[in-house]
Amino acid sequence: MQGYIHQLESFGCADGPGSRFIIFFSGCPLRCKYCHNPDTWKMQDGKLYTVEELLNEAESCRPYWGSKGGITVSGGEPLMQIDFLLELFTECKKRNINTCIDTAGGPFTSEGEWFEKFKKLMDVTDILLLDIKHIDEDEHIKLTGHTGKNVREMFAYLDKINKPIWIRHVLVPGITDNDEYLTKTRDFI
């Protein structure tokens, strides 16, 4: 199996606990107005890698991780390639590598085959960095082009299984910095 990868970063300090090797996946269903990685939107624009190729690259940096570091997958949206991601993180666990998913939750659904794969993925995921793009549903749609209902369901599921998460929320003047929305975001958290 191969996955579409946009780029690799050998040293990240704000992408999960400790020092991280970051794998930027290609492909994203959201079209956020303030996206800082729009070059990752199209999946086929990435380069194909196998799990073994990625882990060989990552493990060359392992001495820098210390006891808290590991691998973070970001994007784009890594959950768009859930089969490849599950294979990658399963192999990471065999190698005792800490795993982190940086996601906006766009592909999440609590139904069907995808959800069954997601539950297995959570068994080999140590932590998630999860975005709240916008707490208001209408504003979320205007901002991303998609509903945020499934993202809120993802938060509820992760809470139910006690999965550690770091919440991310970008303050954008005139879009997400409204006191009413910030209060709603606080109440949701």
PDB file of N, CA and C in Angstrom, residues 89-181:
ATOM      1  N   PHE A  89       0.427   3.740  11.324  1.00  0.00           N
ATOM      2  CA  PHE A  89       0.446   3.804  12.784  1.00  0.00           C
ATOM      3  C   PHE A  89       0.531   2.423  13.416  1.00  0.00           C
ATOM      4  N   THR A  90      -0.007   1.421  12.782  1.00  0.00           N
ATOM      5  CA  THR A  90       0.147   0.046  13.297  1.00  0.00           C
ATOM      6  C   THR A  90       1.623  -0.331  13.310  1.00  0.00           C
ATOM      7  N   GLU A  91       2.332   0.012  12.248  1.00  0.00           N
ATOM      8  CA  GLU A  91       3.772  -0.265  12.190  1.00  0.00           C
ATOM      9  C   GLU A  91       4.532   0.608  13.183  1.00  0.00           C
ATOM     10  N   CYS A  92       4.103   1.843  13.373  1.00  0.00           N
ATOM     11  CA  CYS A  92       4.740   2.710  14.376  1.00  0.00           C
ATOM     12  C   CYS A  92       4.675   2.070  15.763  1.00  0.00           C
ATOM     13  N   LYS A  93       3.521   1.529  16.110  1.00  0.00           N
ATOM     14  CA  LYS A  93       3.363   0.912  17.435  1.00  0.00           C
ATOM     15  C   LYS A  93       4.275  -0.301  17.580  1.00  0.00           C
ATOM     16  N   LYS A  94       4.453  -1.069  16.500  1.00  0.00           N
ATOM     17  CA  LYS A  94       5.387  -2.216  16.545  1.00  0.00           C
ATOM     18  C   LYS A  94       6.803  -1.739  16.824  1.00  0.00           C
ATOM     19  N   ARG A  95       7.114  -0.516  16.414  1.00  0.00           N
ATOM     20  CA  ARG A  95       8.456   0.051  16.590  1.00  0.00           C
ATOM     21  C   ARG A  95       8.533   0.975  17.812  1.00  0.00           C
ATOM     22  N   ASN A  96       7.477   0.989  18.612  1.00  0.00           N
ATOM     23  CA  ASN A  96       7.433   1.806  19.823  1.00  0.00           C
ATOM     24  C   ASN A  96       7.620   3.303  19.526  1.00  0.00           C
ATOM     25  N   ILE A  97       6.894   3.786  18.523  1.00  0.00           N
ATOM     26  CA  ILE A  97       6.949   5.193  18.139  1.00  0.00           C
ATOM     27  C   ILE A  97       5.648   5.866  18.563  1.00  0.00           C
ATOM     28  N   ASN A  98       5.763   6.988  19.271  1.00  0.00           N
ATOM     29  CA  ASN A  98       4.607   7.786  19.670  1.00  0.00           C
ATOM     30  C   ASN A  98       3.935   8.359  18.422  1.00  0.00           C
ATOM     31  N   THR A  99       2.595   8.312  18.389  1.00  0.00           N
ATOM     32  CA  THR A  99       1.842   8.717  17.201  1.00  0.00           C
ATOM     33  C   THR A  99       0.867   9.844  17.515  1.00  0.00           C
ATOM     34  N   CYS A 100       0.760  10.784  16.573  1.00  0.00           N
ATOM     35  CA  CYS A 100      -0.109  11.945  16.729  1.00  0.00           C
ATOM     36  C   CYS A 100      -0.743  12.270  15.381  1.00  0.00           C
ATOM     37  N   ILE A 101      -2.052  12.572  15.399  1.00  0.00           N
ATOM     38  CA  ILE A 101      -2.767  13.005  14.194  1.00  0.00           C
ATOM     39  C   ILE A 101      -3.165  14.460  14.364  1.00  0.00           C
ATOM     40  N   ASP A 102      -2.753  15.290  13.416  1.00  0.00           N
ATOM     41  CA  ASP A 102      -3.176  16.686  13.355  1.00  0.00           C
ATOM     42  C   ASP A 102      -4.296  16.744  12.316  1.00  0.00           C
ATOM     43  N   THR A 103      -5.524  17.007  12.761  1.00  0.00           N
ATOM     44  CA  THR A 103      -6.684  16.879  11.896  1.00  0.00           C
ATOM     45  C   THR A 103      -7.721  17.969  12.140  1.00  0.00           C
ATOM     46  N   ALA A 104      -8.488  18.246  11.095  1.00  0.00           N
ATOM     47  CA  ALA A 104      -9.669  19.107  11.223  1.00  0.00           C
ATOM     48  C   ALA A 104     -10.929  18.250  11.286  1.00  0.00           C
ATOM     49  N   GLY A 105     -10.783  16.932  11.170  1.00  0.00           N
ATOM     50  CA  GLY A 105     -11.912  16.022  11.327  1.00  0.00           C
ATOM     51  C   GLY A 105     -12.882  15.974  10.168  1.00  0.00           C
ATOM     52  N   GLY A 106     -12.559  16.591   9.049  1.00  0.00           N
ATOM     53  CA  GLY A 106     -13.478  16.669   7.920  1.00  0.00           C
ATOM     54  C   GLY A 106     -14.073  15.348   7.455  1.00  0.00           C
ATOM     55  N   PRO A 107     -13.287  14.275   7.343  1.00  0.00           N
ATOM     56  CA  PRO A 107     -13.838  13.006   6.856  1.00  0.00           C
ATOM     57  C   PRO A 107     -14.606  12.203   7.908  1.00  0.00           C
ATOM     58  N   PHE A 108     -14.601  12.643   9.164  1.00  0.00           N
ATOM     59  CA  PHE A 108     -15.162  11.814  10.242  1.00  0.00           C
ATOM     60  C   PHE A 108     -16.634  11.504  10.004  1.00  0.00           C
ATOM     61  N   THR A 109     -16.966  10.242  10.258  1.00  0.00           N
ATOM     62  CA  THR A 109     -18.340   9.779  10.335  1.00  0.00           C
ATOM     63  C   THR A 109     -18.394   8.703  11.405  1.00  0.00           C
ATOM     64  N   SER A 110     -19.474   8.651  12.136  1.00  0.00           N
ATOM     65  CA  SER A 110     -19.601   7.639  13.194  1.00  0.00           C
ATOM     66  C   SER A 110     -20.404   6.437  12.701  1.00  0.00           C
ATOM     67  N   GLU A 111     -20.359   6.193  11.413  1.00  0.00           N
ATOM     68  CA  GLU A 111     -21.110   5.085  10.829  1.00  0.00           C
ATOM     69  C   GLU A 111     -20.246   4.294   9.859  1.00  0.00           C
ATOM     70  N   GLY A 112     -20.633   3.027   9.665  1.00  0.00           N
ATOM     71  CA  GLY A 112     -20.104   2.209   8.585  1.00  0.00           C
ATOM     72  C   GLY A 112     -18.654   1.785   8.705  1.00  0.00           C
ATOM     73  N   GLU A 113     -18.126   1.373   7.563  1.00  0.00           N
ATOM     74  CA  GLU A 113     -16.781   0.816   7.473  1.00  0.00           C
ATOM     75  C   GLU A 113     -15.711   1.829   7.869  1.00  0.00           C
ATOM     76  N   TRP A 114     -15.900   3.100   7.458  1.00  0.00           N
ATOM     77  CA  TRP A 114     -14.909   4.117   7.796  1.00  0.00           C
ATOM     78  C   TRP A 114     -14.769   4.224   9.319  1.00  0.00           C
ATOM     79  N   PHE A 115     -15.892   4.225  10.026  1.00  0.00           N
ATOM     80  CA  PHE A 115     -15.845   4.352  11.482  1.00  0.00           C
ATOM     81  C   PHE A 115     -15.175   3.143  12.125  1.00  0.00           C
ATOM     82  N   GLU A 116     -15.394   1.963  11.590  1.00  0.00           N
ATOM     83  CA  GLU A 116     -14.723   0.769  12.121  1.00  0.00           C
ATOM     84  C   GLU A 116     -13.207   0.911  11.978  1.00  0.00           C
ATOM     85  N   LYS A 117     -12.769   1.432  10.855  1.00  0.00           N
ATOM     86  CA  LYS A 117     -11.335   1.666  10.657  1.00  0.00           C
ATOM     87  C   LYS A 117     -10.834   2.750  11.623  1.00  0.00           C
ATOM     88  N   PHE A 118     -11.636   3.785  11.818  1.00  0.00           N
ATOM     89  CA  PHE A 118     -11.244   4.857  12.726  1.00  0.00           C
ATOM     90  C   PHE A 118     -11.068   4.328  14.150  1.00  0.00           C
ATOM     91  N   LYS A 119     -11.962   3.455  14.584  1.00  0.00           N
ATOM     92  CA  LYS A 119     -11.829   2.884  15.935  1.00  0.00           C
ATOM     93  C   LYS A 119     -10.521   2.114  16.060  1.00  0.00           C
ATOM     94  N   LYS A 120     -10.151   1.363  15.035  1.00  0.00           N
ATOM     95  CA  LYS A 120      -8.867   0.646  15.053  1.00  0.00           C
ATOM     96  C   LYS A 120      -7.700   1.626  15.050  1.00  0.00           C
ATOM     97  N   LEU A 121      -7.855   2.718  14.280  1.00  0.00           N
ATOM     98  CA  LEU A 121      -6.814   3.736  14.244  1.00  0.00           C
ATOM     99  C   LEU A 121      -6.600   4.347  15.629  1.00  0.00           C
ATOM    100  N   MET A 122      -7.667   4.558  16.374  1.00  0.00           N
ATOM    101  CA  MET A 122      -7.533   5.144  17.701  1.00  0.00           C
ATOM    102  C   MET A 122      -6.778   4.213  18.652  1.00  0.00           C
ATOM    103  N   ASP A 123      -6.804   2.921  18.395  1.00  0.00           N
ATOM    104  CA  ASP A 123      -6.041   1.975  19.221  1.00  0.00           C
ATOM    105  C   ASP A 123      -4.534   2.154  19.061  1.00  0.00           C
ATOM    106  N   VAL A 124      -4.101   2.736  17.928  1.00  0.00           N
ATOM    107  CA  VAL A 124      -2.667   2.911  17.675  1.00  0.00           C
ATOM    108  C   VAL A 124      -2.285   4.399  17.586  1.00  0.00           C
ATOM    109  N   THR A 125      -3.185   5.259  18.061  1.00  0.00           N
ATOM    110  CA  THR A 125      -2.936   6.707  18.077  1.00  0.00           C
ATOM    111  C   THR A 125      -2.812   7.161  19.522  1.00  0.00           C
ATOM    112  N   ASP A 126      -1.721   7.872  19.818  1.00  0.00           N
ATOM    113  CA  ASP A 126      -1.492   8.331  21.184  1.00  0.00           C
ATOM    114  C   ASP A 126      -2.218   9.635  21.502  1.00  0.00           C
ATOM    115  N   ILE A 127      -2.259  10.552  20.550  1.00  0.00           N
ATOM    116  CA  ILE A 127      -2.847  11.871  20.792  1.00  0.00           C
ATOM    117  C   ILE A 127      -3.299  12.476  19.461  1.00  0.00           C
ATOM    118  N   LEU A 128      -4.273  13.366  19.533  1.00  0.00           N
ATOM    119  CA  LEU A 128      -4.725  14.090  18.348  1.00  0.00           C
ATOM    120  C   LEU A 128      -4.636  15.587  18.601  1.00  0.00           C
ATOM    121  N   LEU A 129      -4.276  16.325  17.569  1.00  0.00           N
ATOM    122  CA  LEU A 129      -4.393  17.772  17.545  1.00  0.00           C
ATOM    123  C   LEU A 129      -5.628  18.033  16.701  1.00  0.00           C
ATOM    124  N   LEU A 130      -6.697  18.529  17.314  1.00  0.00           N
ATOM    125  CA  LEU A 130      -7.983  18.626  16.626  1.00  0.00           C
ATOM    126  C   LEU A 130      -8.430  20.077  16.536  1.00  0.00           C
ATOM    127  N   ASP A 131      -8.698  20.508  15.313  1.00  0.00           N
ATOM    128  CA  ASP A 131      -9.115  21.890  15.058  1.00  0.00           C
ATOM    129  C   ASP A 131     -10.596  22.098  15.321  1.00  0.00           C
ATOM    130  N   ILE A 132     -10.887  23.251  15.871  1.00  0.00           N
ATOM    131  CA  ILE A 132     -12.248  23.779  15.846  1.00  0.00           C
ATOM    132  C   ILE A 132     -12.165  24.955  14.876  1.00  0.00           C
ATOM    133  N   LYS A 133     -12.609  24.725  13.650  1.00  0.00           N
ATOM    134  CA  LYS A 133     -12.522  25.784  12.637  1.00  0.00           C
ATOM    135  C   LYS A 133     -13.478  26.926  12.982  1.00  0.00           C
ATOM    136  N   HIS A 134     -14.715  26.579  13.311  1.00  0.00           N
ATOM    137  CA  HIS A 134     -15.699  27.567  13.746  1.00  0.00           C
ATOM    138  C   HIS A 134     -16.790  26.829  14.502  1.00  0.00           C
ATOM    139  N   ILE A 135     -17.234  27.373  15.616  1.00  0.00           N
ATOM    140  CA  ILE A 135     -18.231  26.705  16.451  1.00  0.00           C
ATOM    141  C   ILE A 135     -19.646  26.854  15.898  1.00  0.00           C
ATOM    142  N   ASP A 136     -19.911  27.930  15.176  1.00  0.00           N
ATOM    143  CA  ASP A 136     -21.232  28.174  14.612  1.00  0.00           C
ATOM    144  C   ASP A 136     -21.364  27.415  13.285  1.00  0.00           C
ATOM    145  N   GLU A 137     -22.434  26.645  13.142  1.00  0.00           N
ATOM    146  CA  GLU A 137     -22.591  25.794  11.959  1.00  0.00           C
ATOM    147  C   GLU A 137     -22.622  26.592  10.657  1.00  0.00           C
ATOM    148  N   ASP A 138     -23.410  27.646  10.590  1.00  0.00           N
ATOM    149  CA  ASP A 138     -23.479  28.442   9.354  1.00  0.00           C
ATOM    150  C   ASP A 138     -22.132  29.071   9.028  1.00  0.00           C
ATOM    151  N   GLU A 139     -21.457  29.580  10.047  1.00  0.00           N
ATOM    152  CA  GLU A 139     -20.139  30.189   9.838  1.00  0.00           C
ATOM    153  C   GLU A 139     -19.098  29.137   9.441  1.00  0.00           C
ATOM    154  N   HIS A 140     -19.226  27.927  10.011  1.00  0.00           N
ATOM    155  CA  HIS A 140     -18.316  26.840   9.647  1.00  0.00           C
ATOM    156  C   HIS A 140     -18.446  26.517   8.165  1.00  0.00           C
ATOM    157  N   ILE A 141     -19.667  26.456   7.691  1.00  0.00           N
ATOM    158  CA  ILE A 141     -19.900  26.168   6.273  1.00  0.00           C
ATOM    159  C   ILE A 141     -19.345  27.287   5.397  1.00  0.00           C
ATOM    160  N   LYS A 142     -19.565  28.533   5.792  1.00  0.00           N
ATOM    161  CA  LYS A 142     -19.023  29.656   5.018  1.00  0.00           C
ATOM    162  C   LYS A 142     -17.492  29.627   5.008  1.00  0.00           C
ATOM    163  N   LEU A 143     -16.897  29.240   6.126  1.00  0.00           N
ATOM    164  CA  LEU A 143     -15.443  29.244   6.254  1.00  0.00           C
ATOM    165  C   LEU A 143     -14.771  28.090   5.523  1.00  0.00           C
ATOM    166  N   THR A 144     -15.377  26.891   5.592  1.00  0.00           N
ATOM    167  CA  THR A 144     -14.712  25.677   5.095  1.00  0.00           C
ATOM    168  C   THR A 144     -15.369  25.058   3.867  1.00  0.00           C
ATOM    169  N   GLY A 145     -16.636  25.413   3.626  1.00  0.00           N
ATOM    170  CA  GLY A 145     -17.375  24.773   2.548  1.00  0.00           C
ATOM    171  C   GLY A 145     -18.047  23.482   2.971  1.00  0.00           C
ATOM    172  N   HIS A 146     -17.942  23.127   4.253  1.00  0.00           N
ATOM    173  CA  HIS A 146     -18.501  21.872   4.764  1.00  0.00           C
ATOM    174  C   HIS A 146     -19.118  22.061   6.148  1.00  0.00           C
ATOM    175  N   THR A 147     -19.949  21.125   6.520  1.00  0.00           N
ATOM    176  CA  THR A 147     -20.554  21.118   7.845  1.00  0.00           C
ATOM    177  C   THR A 147     -19.492  20.900   8.927  1.00  0.00           C
ATOM    178  N   GLY A 148     -19.795  21.329  10.127  1.00  0.00           N
ATOM    179  CA  GLY A 148     -18.947  21.053  11.289  1.00  0.00           C
ATOM    180  C   GLY A 148     -19.605  20.062  12.236  1.00  0.00           C
ATOM    181  N   LYS A 149     -20.803  19.605  11.868  1.00  0.00           N
ATOM    182  CA  LYS A 149     -21.544  18.676  12.732  1.00  0.00           C
ATOM    183  C   LYS A 149     -20.736  17.402  12.987  1.00  0.00           C
ATOM    184  N   ASN A 150     -20.157  16.847  11.929  1.00  0.00           N
ATOM    185  CA  ASN A 150     -19.386  15.614  12.098  1.00  0.00           C
ATOM    186  C   ASN A 150     -18.130  15.843  12.943  1.00  0.00           C
ATOM    187  N   VAL A 151     -17.573  17.045  12.875  1.00  0.00           N
ATOM    188  CA  VAL A 151     -16.387  17.357  13.684  1.00  0.00           C
ATOM    189  C   VAL A 151     -16.761  17.384  15.166  1.00  0.00           C
ATOM    190  N   ARG A 152     -17.906  17.978  15.464  1.00  0.00           N
ATOM    191  CA  ARG A 152     -18.371  17.989  16.857  1.00  0.00           C
ATOM    192  C   ARG A 152     -18.678  16.561  17.333  1.00  0.00           C
ATOM    193  N   GLU A 153     -19.182  15.713  16.433  1.00  0.00           N
ATOM    194  CA  GLU A 153     -19.401  14.299  16.777  1.00  0.00           C
ATOM    195  C   GLU A 153     -18.076  13.597  17.050  1.00  0.00           C
ATOM    196  N   MET A 154     -17.046  13.973  16.303  1.00  0.00           N
ATOM    197  CA  MET A 154     -15.720  13.394  16.530  1.00  0.00           C
ATOM    198  C   MET A 154     -15.209  13.769  17.916  1.00  0.00           C
ATOM    199  N   PHE A 155     -15.356  15.040  18.286  1.00  0.00           N
ATOM    200  CA  PHE A 155     -14.974  15.462  19.637  1.00  0.00           C
ATOM    201  C   PHE A 155     -15.701  14.620  20.686  1.00  0.00           C
ATOM    202  N   ALA A 156     -17.000  14.415  20.507  1.00  0.00           N
ATOM    203  CA  ALA A 156     -17.791  13.645  21.469  1.00  0.00           C
ATOM    204  C   ALA A 156     -17.286  12.204  21.558  1.00  0.00           C
ATOM    205  N   TYR A 157     -16.978  11.609  20.411  1.00  0.00           N
ATOM    206  CA  TYR A 157     -16.479  10.231  20.425  1.00  0.00           C
ATOM    207  C   TYR A 157     -15.122  10.145  21.127  1.00  0.00           C
ATOM    208  N   LEU A 158     -14.220  11.071  20.811  1.00  0.00           N
ATOM    209  CA  LEU A 158     -12.898  11.049  21.446  1.00  0.00           C
ATOM    210  C   LEU A 158     -13.008  11.259  22.952  1.00  0.00           C
ATOM    211  N   ASP A 159     -13.947  12.097  23.365  1.00  0.00           N
ATOM    212  CA  ASP A 159     -14.198  12.292  24.794  1.00  0.00           C
ATOM    213  C   ASP A 159     -14.704  10.988  25.424  1.00  0.00           C
ATOM    214  N   LYS A 160     -15.602  10.330  24.736  1.00  0.00           N
ATOM    215  CA  LYS A 160     -16.182   9.073  25.237  1.00  0.00           C
ATOM    216  C   LYS A 160     -15.114   8.000  25.456  1.00  0.00           C
ATOM    217  N   ILE A 161     -14.129   7.926  24.551  1.00  0.00           N
ATOM    218  CA  ILE A 161     -13.090   6.896  24.688  1.00  0.00           C
ATOM    219  C   ILE A 161     -11.866   7.406  25.453  1.00  0.00           C
ATOM    220  N   ASN A 162     -11.971   8.641  25.985  1.00  0.00           N
ATOM    221  CA  ASN A 162     -10.893   9.249  26.770  1.00  0.00           C
ATOM    222  C   ASN A 162      -9.579   9.359  26.000  1.00  0.00           C
ATOM    223  N   LYS A 163      -9.688   9.705  24.728  1.00  0.00           N
ATOM    224  CA  LYS A 163      -8.490   9.870  23.896  1.00  0.00           C
ATOM    225  C   LYS A 163      -7.915  11.271  24.127  1.00  0.00           C
ATOM    226  N   PRO A 164      -6.634  11.370  24.453  1.00  0.00           N
ATOM    227  CA  PRO A 164      -6.031  12.696  24.656  1.00  0.00           C
ATOM    228  C   PRO A 164      -6.059  13.522  23.371  1.00  0.00           C
ATOM    229  N   ILE A 165      -6.449  14.793  23.522  1.00  0.00           N
ATOM    230  CA  ILE A 165      -6.441  15.709  22.384  1.00  0.00           C
ATOM    231  C   ILE A 165      -5.884  17.056  22.821  1.00  0.00           C
ATOM    232  N   TRP A 166      -5.268  17.737  21.876  1.00  0.00           N
ATOM    233  CA  TRP A 166      -4.925  19.140  22.016  1.00  0.00           C
ATOM    234  C   TRP A 166      -5.864  19.863  21.070  1.00  0.00           C
ATOM    235  N   ILE A 167      -6.584  20.831  21.576  1.00  0.00           N
ATOM    236  CA  ILE A 167      -7.520  21.583  20.748  1.00  0.00           C
ATOM    237  C   ILE A 167      -6.802  22.769  20.129  1.00  0.00           C
ATOM    238  N   ARG A 168      -7.048  22.937  18.829  1.00  0.00           N
ATOM    239  CA  ARG A 168      -6.507  24.092  18.121  1.00  0.00           C
ATOM    240  C   ARG A 168      -7.668  24.947  17.630  1.00  0.00           C
ATOM    241  N   HIS A 169      -7.497  26.252  17.748  1.00  0.00           N
ATOM    242  CA  HIS A 169      -8.495  27.185  17.240  1.00  0.00           C
ATOM    243  C   HIS A 169      -7.764  28.446  16.801  1.00  0.00           C
ATOM    244  N   VAL A 170      -7.874  28.772  15.538  1.00  0.00           N
ATOM    245  CA  VAL A 170      -7.184  29.932  14.996  1.00  0.00           C
ATOM    246  C   VAL A 170      -8.080  31.164  15.141  1.00  0.00           C
ATOM    247  N   LEU A 171      -7.528  32.203  15.734  1.00  0.00           N
ATOM    248  CA  LEU A 171      -8.258  33.466  15.844  1.00  0.00           C
ATOM    249  C   LEU A 171      -7.973  34.309  14.610  1.00  0.00           C
ATOM    250  N   VAL A 172      -9.028  34.508  13.822  1.00  0.00           N
ATOM    251  CA  VAL A 172      -8.915  35.298  12.602  1.00  0.00           C
ATOM    252  C   VAL A 172      -9.811  36.525  12.763  1.00  0.00           C
ATOM    253  N   PRO A 173      -9.223  37.720  12.723  1.00  0.00           N
ATOM    254  CA  PRO A 173     -10.026  38.940  12.887  1.00  0.00           C
ATOM    255  C   PRO A 173     -11.211  38.960  11.916  1.00  0.00           C
ATOM    256  N   GLY A 174     -12.385  39.222  12.498  1.00  0.00           N
ATOM    257  CA  GLY A 174     -13.587  39.311  11.692  1.00  0.00           C
ATOM    258  C   GLY A 174     -14.226  37.984  11.333  1.00  0.00           C
ATOM    259  N   ILE A 175     -13.580  36.868  11.667  1.00  0.00           N
ATOM    260  CA  ILE A 175     -14.133  35.547  11.337  1.00  0.00           C
ATOM    261  C   ILE A 175     -14.357  34.707  12.592  1.00  0.00           C
ATOM    262  N   THR A 176     -13.323  34.552  13.419  1.00  0.00           N
ATOM    263  CA  THR A 176     -13.450  33.679  14.591  1.00  0.00           C
ATOM    264  C   THR A 176     -13.187  34.397  15.905  1.00  0.00           C
ATOM    265  N   ASP A 177     -12.981  35.703  15.878  1.00  0.00           N
ATOM    266  CA  ASP A 177     -12.632  36.414  17.107  1.00  0.00           C
ATOM    267  C   ASP A 177     -13.819  37.096  17.773  1.00  0.00           C
ATOM    268  N   ASN A 178     -15.016  36.807  17.345  1.00  0.00           N
ATOM    269  CA  ASN A 178     -16.246  37.362  17.906  1.00  0.00           C
ATOM    270  C   ASN A 178     -16.460  36.807  19.324  1.00  0.00           C
ATOM    271  N   ASP A 179     -16.765  37.662  20.285  1.00  0.00           N
ATOM    272  CA  ASP A 179     -16.931  37.236  21.680  1.00  0.00           C
ATOM    273  C   ASP A 179     -17.998  36.152  21.829  1.00  0.00           C
ATOM    274  N   GLU A 180     -19.100  36.289  21.092  1.00  0.00           N
ATOM    275  CA  GLU A 180     -20.164  35.289  21.173  1.00  0.00           C
ATOM    276  C   GLU A 180     -19.648  33.918  20.746  1.00  0.00           C
ATOM    277  N   TYR A 181     -18.912  33.859  19.642  1.00  0.00           N
ATOM    278  CA  TYR A 181     -18.387  32.586  19.151  1.00  0.00           C
ATOM    279  C   TYR A 181     -17.309  32.019  20.084  1.00  0.00           C
TER     280      TYR A 181
END
